[in-house]
mmCIF file with all atom_site columns, C-alpha atoms and ligand atoms in Angstrom:
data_model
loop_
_atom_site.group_PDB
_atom_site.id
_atom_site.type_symbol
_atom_site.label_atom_id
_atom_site.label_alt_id
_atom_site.label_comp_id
_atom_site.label_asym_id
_atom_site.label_entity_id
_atom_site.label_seq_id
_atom_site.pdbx_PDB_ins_code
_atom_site.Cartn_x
_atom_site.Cartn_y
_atom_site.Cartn_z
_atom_site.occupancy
_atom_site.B_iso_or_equiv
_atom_site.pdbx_formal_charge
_atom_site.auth_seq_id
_atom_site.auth_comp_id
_atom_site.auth_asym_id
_atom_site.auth_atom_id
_atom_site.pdbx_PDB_model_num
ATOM   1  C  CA  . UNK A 1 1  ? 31.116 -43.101 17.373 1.00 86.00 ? 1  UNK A CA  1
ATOM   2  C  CA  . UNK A 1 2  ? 28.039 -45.090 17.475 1.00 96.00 ? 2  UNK A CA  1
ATOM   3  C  CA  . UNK A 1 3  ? 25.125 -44.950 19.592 1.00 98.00 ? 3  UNK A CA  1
ATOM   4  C  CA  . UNK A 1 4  ? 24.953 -47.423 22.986 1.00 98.00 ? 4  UNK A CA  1
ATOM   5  C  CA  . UNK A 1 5  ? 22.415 -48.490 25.259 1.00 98.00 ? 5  UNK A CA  1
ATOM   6  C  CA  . UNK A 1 6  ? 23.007 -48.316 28.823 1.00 98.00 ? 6  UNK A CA  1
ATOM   7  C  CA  . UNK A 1 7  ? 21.117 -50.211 31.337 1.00 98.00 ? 7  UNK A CA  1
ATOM   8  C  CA  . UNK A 1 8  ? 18.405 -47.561 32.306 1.00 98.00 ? 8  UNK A CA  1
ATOM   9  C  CA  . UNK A 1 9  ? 17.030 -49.661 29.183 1.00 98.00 ? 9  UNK A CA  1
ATOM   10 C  CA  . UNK A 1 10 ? 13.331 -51.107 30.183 1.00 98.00 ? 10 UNK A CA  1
ATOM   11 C  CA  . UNK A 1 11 ? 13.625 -53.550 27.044 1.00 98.00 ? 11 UNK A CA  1
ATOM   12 C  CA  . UNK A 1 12 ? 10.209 -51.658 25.414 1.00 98.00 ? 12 UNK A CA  1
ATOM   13 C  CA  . UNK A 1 13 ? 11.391 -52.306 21.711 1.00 98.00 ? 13 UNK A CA  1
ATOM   14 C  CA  . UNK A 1 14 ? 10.801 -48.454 20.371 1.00 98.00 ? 14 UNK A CA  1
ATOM   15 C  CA  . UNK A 1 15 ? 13.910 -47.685 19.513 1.00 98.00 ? 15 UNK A CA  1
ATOM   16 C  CA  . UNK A 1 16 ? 14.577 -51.495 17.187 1.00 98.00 ? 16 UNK A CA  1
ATOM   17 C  CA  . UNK A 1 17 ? 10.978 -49.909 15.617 1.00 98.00 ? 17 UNK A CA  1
ATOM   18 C  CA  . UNK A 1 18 ? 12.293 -46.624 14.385 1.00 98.00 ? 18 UNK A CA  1
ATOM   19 C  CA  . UNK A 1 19 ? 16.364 -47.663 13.682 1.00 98.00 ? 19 UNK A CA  1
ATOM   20 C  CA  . UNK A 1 20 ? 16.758 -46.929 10.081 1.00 98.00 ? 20 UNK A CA  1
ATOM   21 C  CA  . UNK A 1 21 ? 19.677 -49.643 9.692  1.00 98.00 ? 21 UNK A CA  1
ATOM   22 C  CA  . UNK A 1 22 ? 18.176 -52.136 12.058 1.00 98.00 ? 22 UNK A CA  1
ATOM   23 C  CA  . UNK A 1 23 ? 21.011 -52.024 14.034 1.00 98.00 ? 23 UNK A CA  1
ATOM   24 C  CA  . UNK A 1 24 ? 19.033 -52.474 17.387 1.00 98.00 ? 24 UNK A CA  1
ATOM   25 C  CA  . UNK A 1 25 ? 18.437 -55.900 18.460 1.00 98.00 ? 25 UNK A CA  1
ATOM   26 C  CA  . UNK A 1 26 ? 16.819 -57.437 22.330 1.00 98.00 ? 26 UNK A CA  1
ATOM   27 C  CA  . UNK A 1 27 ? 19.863 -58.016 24.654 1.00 97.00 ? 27 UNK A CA  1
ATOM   28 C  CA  . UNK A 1 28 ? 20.200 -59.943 27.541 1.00 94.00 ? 28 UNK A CA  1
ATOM   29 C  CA  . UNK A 1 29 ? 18.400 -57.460 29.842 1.00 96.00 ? 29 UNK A CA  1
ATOM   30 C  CA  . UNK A 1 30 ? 18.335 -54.366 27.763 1.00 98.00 ? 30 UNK A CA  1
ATOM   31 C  CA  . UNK A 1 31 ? 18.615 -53.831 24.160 1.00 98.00 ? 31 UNK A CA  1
ATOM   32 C  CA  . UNK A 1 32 ? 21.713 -53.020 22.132 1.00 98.00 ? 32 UNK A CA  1
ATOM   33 C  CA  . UNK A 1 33 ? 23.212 -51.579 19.433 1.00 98.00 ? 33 UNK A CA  1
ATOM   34 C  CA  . UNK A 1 34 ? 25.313 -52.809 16.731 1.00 98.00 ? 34 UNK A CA  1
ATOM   35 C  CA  . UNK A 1 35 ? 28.148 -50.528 16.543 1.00 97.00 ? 35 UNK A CA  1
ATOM   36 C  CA  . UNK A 1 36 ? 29.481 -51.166 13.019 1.00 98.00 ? 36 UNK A CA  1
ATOM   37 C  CA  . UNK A 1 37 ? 25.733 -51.049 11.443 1.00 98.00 ? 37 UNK A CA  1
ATOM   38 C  CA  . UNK A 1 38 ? 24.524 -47.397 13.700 1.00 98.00 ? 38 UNK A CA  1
ATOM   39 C  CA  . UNK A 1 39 ? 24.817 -44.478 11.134 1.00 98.00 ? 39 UNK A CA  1
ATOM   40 C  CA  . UNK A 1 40 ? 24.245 -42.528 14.316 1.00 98.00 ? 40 UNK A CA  1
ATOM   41 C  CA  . UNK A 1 41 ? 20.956 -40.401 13.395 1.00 98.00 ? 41 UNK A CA  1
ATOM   42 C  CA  . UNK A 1 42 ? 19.601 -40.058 16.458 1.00 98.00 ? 42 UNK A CA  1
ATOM   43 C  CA  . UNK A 1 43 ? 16.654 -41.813 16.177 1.00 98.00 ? 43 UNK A CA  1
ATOM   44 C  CA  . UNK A 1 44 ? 16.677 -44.145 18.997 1.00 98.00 ? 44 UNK A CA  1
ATOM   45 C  CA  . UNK A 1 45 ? 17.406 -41.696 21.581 1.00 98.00 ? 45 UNK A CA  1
ATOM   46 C  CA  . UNK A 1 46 ? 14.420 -39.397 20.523 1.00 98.00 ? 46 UNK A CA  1
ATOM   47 C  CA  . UNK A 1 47 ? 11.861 -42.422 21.333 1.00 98.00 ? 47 UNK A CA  1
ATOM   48 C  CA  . UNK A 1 48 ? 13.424 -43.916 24.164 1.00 98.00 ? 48 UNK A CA  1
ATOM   49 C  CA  . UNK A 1 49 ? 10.808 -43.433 27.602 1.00 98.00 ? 49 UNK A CA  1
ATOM   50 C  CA  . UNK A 1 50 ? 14.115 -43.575 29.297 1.00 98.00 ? 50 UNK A CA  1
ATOM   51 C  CA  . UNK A 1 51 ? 17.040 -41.518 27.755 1.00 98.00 ? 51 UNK A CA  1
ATOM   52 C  CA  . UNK A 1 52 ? 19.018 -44.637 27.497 1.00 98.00 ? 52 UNK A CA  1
ATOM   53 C  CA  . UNK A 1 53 ? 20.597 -44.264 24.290 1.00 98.00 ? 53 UNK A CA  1
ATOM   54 C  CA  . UNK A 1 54 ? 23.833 -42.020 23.793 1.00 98.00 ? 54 UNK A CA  1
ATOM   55 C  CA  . UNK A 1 55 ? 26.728 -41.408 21.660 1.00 96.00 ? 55 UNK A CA  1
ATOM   56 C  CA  . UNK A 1 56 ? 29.851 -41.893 22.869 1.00 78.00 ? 56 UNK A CA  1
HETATM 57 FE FE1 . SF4 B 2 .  ? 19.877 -46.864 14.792 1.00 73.82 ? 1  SF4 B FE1 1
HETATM 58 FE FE2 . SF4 B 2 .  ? 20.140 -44.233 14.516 1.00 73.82 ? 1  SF4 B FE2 1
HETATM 59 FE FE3 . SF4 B 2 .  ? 20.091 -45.288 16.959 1.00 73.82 ? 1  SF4 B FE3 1
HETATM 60 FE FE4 . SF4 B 2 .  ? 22.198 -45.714 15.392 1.00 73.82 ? 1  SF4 B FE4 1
HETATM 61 S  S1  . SF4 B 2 .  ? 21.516 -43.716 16.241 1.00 73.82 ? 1  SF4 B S1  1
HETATM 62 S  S2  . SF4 B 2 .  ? 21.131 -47.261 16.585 1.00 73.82 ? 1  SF4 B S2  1
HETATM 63 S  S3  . SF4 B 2 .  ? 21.252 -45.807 13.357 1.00 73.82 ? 1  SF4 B S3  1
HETATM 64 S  S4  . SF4 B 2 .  ? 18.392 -45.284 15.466 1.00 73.82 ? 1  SF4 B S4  1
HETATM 65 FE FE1 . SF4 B 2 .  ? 15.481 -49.687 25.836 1.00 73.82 ? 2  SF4 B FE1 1
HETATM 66 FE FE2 . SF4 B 2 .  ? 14.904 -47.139 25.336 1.00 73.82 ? 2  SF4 B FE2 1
HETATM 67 FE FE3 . SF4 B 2 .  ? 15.168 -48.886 23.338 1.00 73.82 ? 2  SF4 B FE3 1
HETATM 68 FE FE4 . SF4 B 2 .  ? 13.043 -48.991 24.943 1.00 73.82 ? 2  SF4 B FE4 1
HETATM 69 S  S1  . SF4 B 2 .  ? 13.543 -47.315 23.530 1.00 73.82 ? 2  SF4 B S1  1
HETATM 70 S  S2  . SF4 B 2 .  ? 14.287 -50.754 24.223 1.00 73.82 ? 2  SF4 B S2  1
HETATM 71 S  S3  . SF4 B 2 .  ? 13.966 -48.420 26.919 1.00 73.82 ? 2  SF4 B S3  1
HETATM 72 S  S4  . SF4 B 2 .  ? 16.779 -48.221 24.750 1.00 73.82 ? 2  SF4 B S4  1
#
């Protein structure tokens, strides 16, 4: 399953900076994650200030 955002997202832009795929892209209030592009590396969730990203 892919990665997603939830809404402890502060909108800082770190994690759209290290996605390999560019699958992260500013929301409306948070960021998100294109589901069908994630490869699911992890790569967002190790720079977030906030822990927001997961899989699920
Ligand atoms: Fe991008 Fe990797 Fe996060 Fe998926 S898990 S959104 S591929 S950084
Ligand atoms: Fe939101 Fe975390 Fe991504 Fe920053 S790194 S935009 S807080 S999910």
């Amino acid at each position: 399953m892919a990665y997603v955002i939830s809404d402890e997202c502060v909108s800082c832009g770190a994690c759209a900076a290290e996605c390999p795929v560019s699958a992260i892209s500013e929301g409306d209030g948070k960021y998100v994650i294109d589901a069908d592009a994630c490869v699911e590396c992890g790569a967002c969730a190790g720079v977030c200030p906030v822990g927001a990203p997961s899989a699920e």
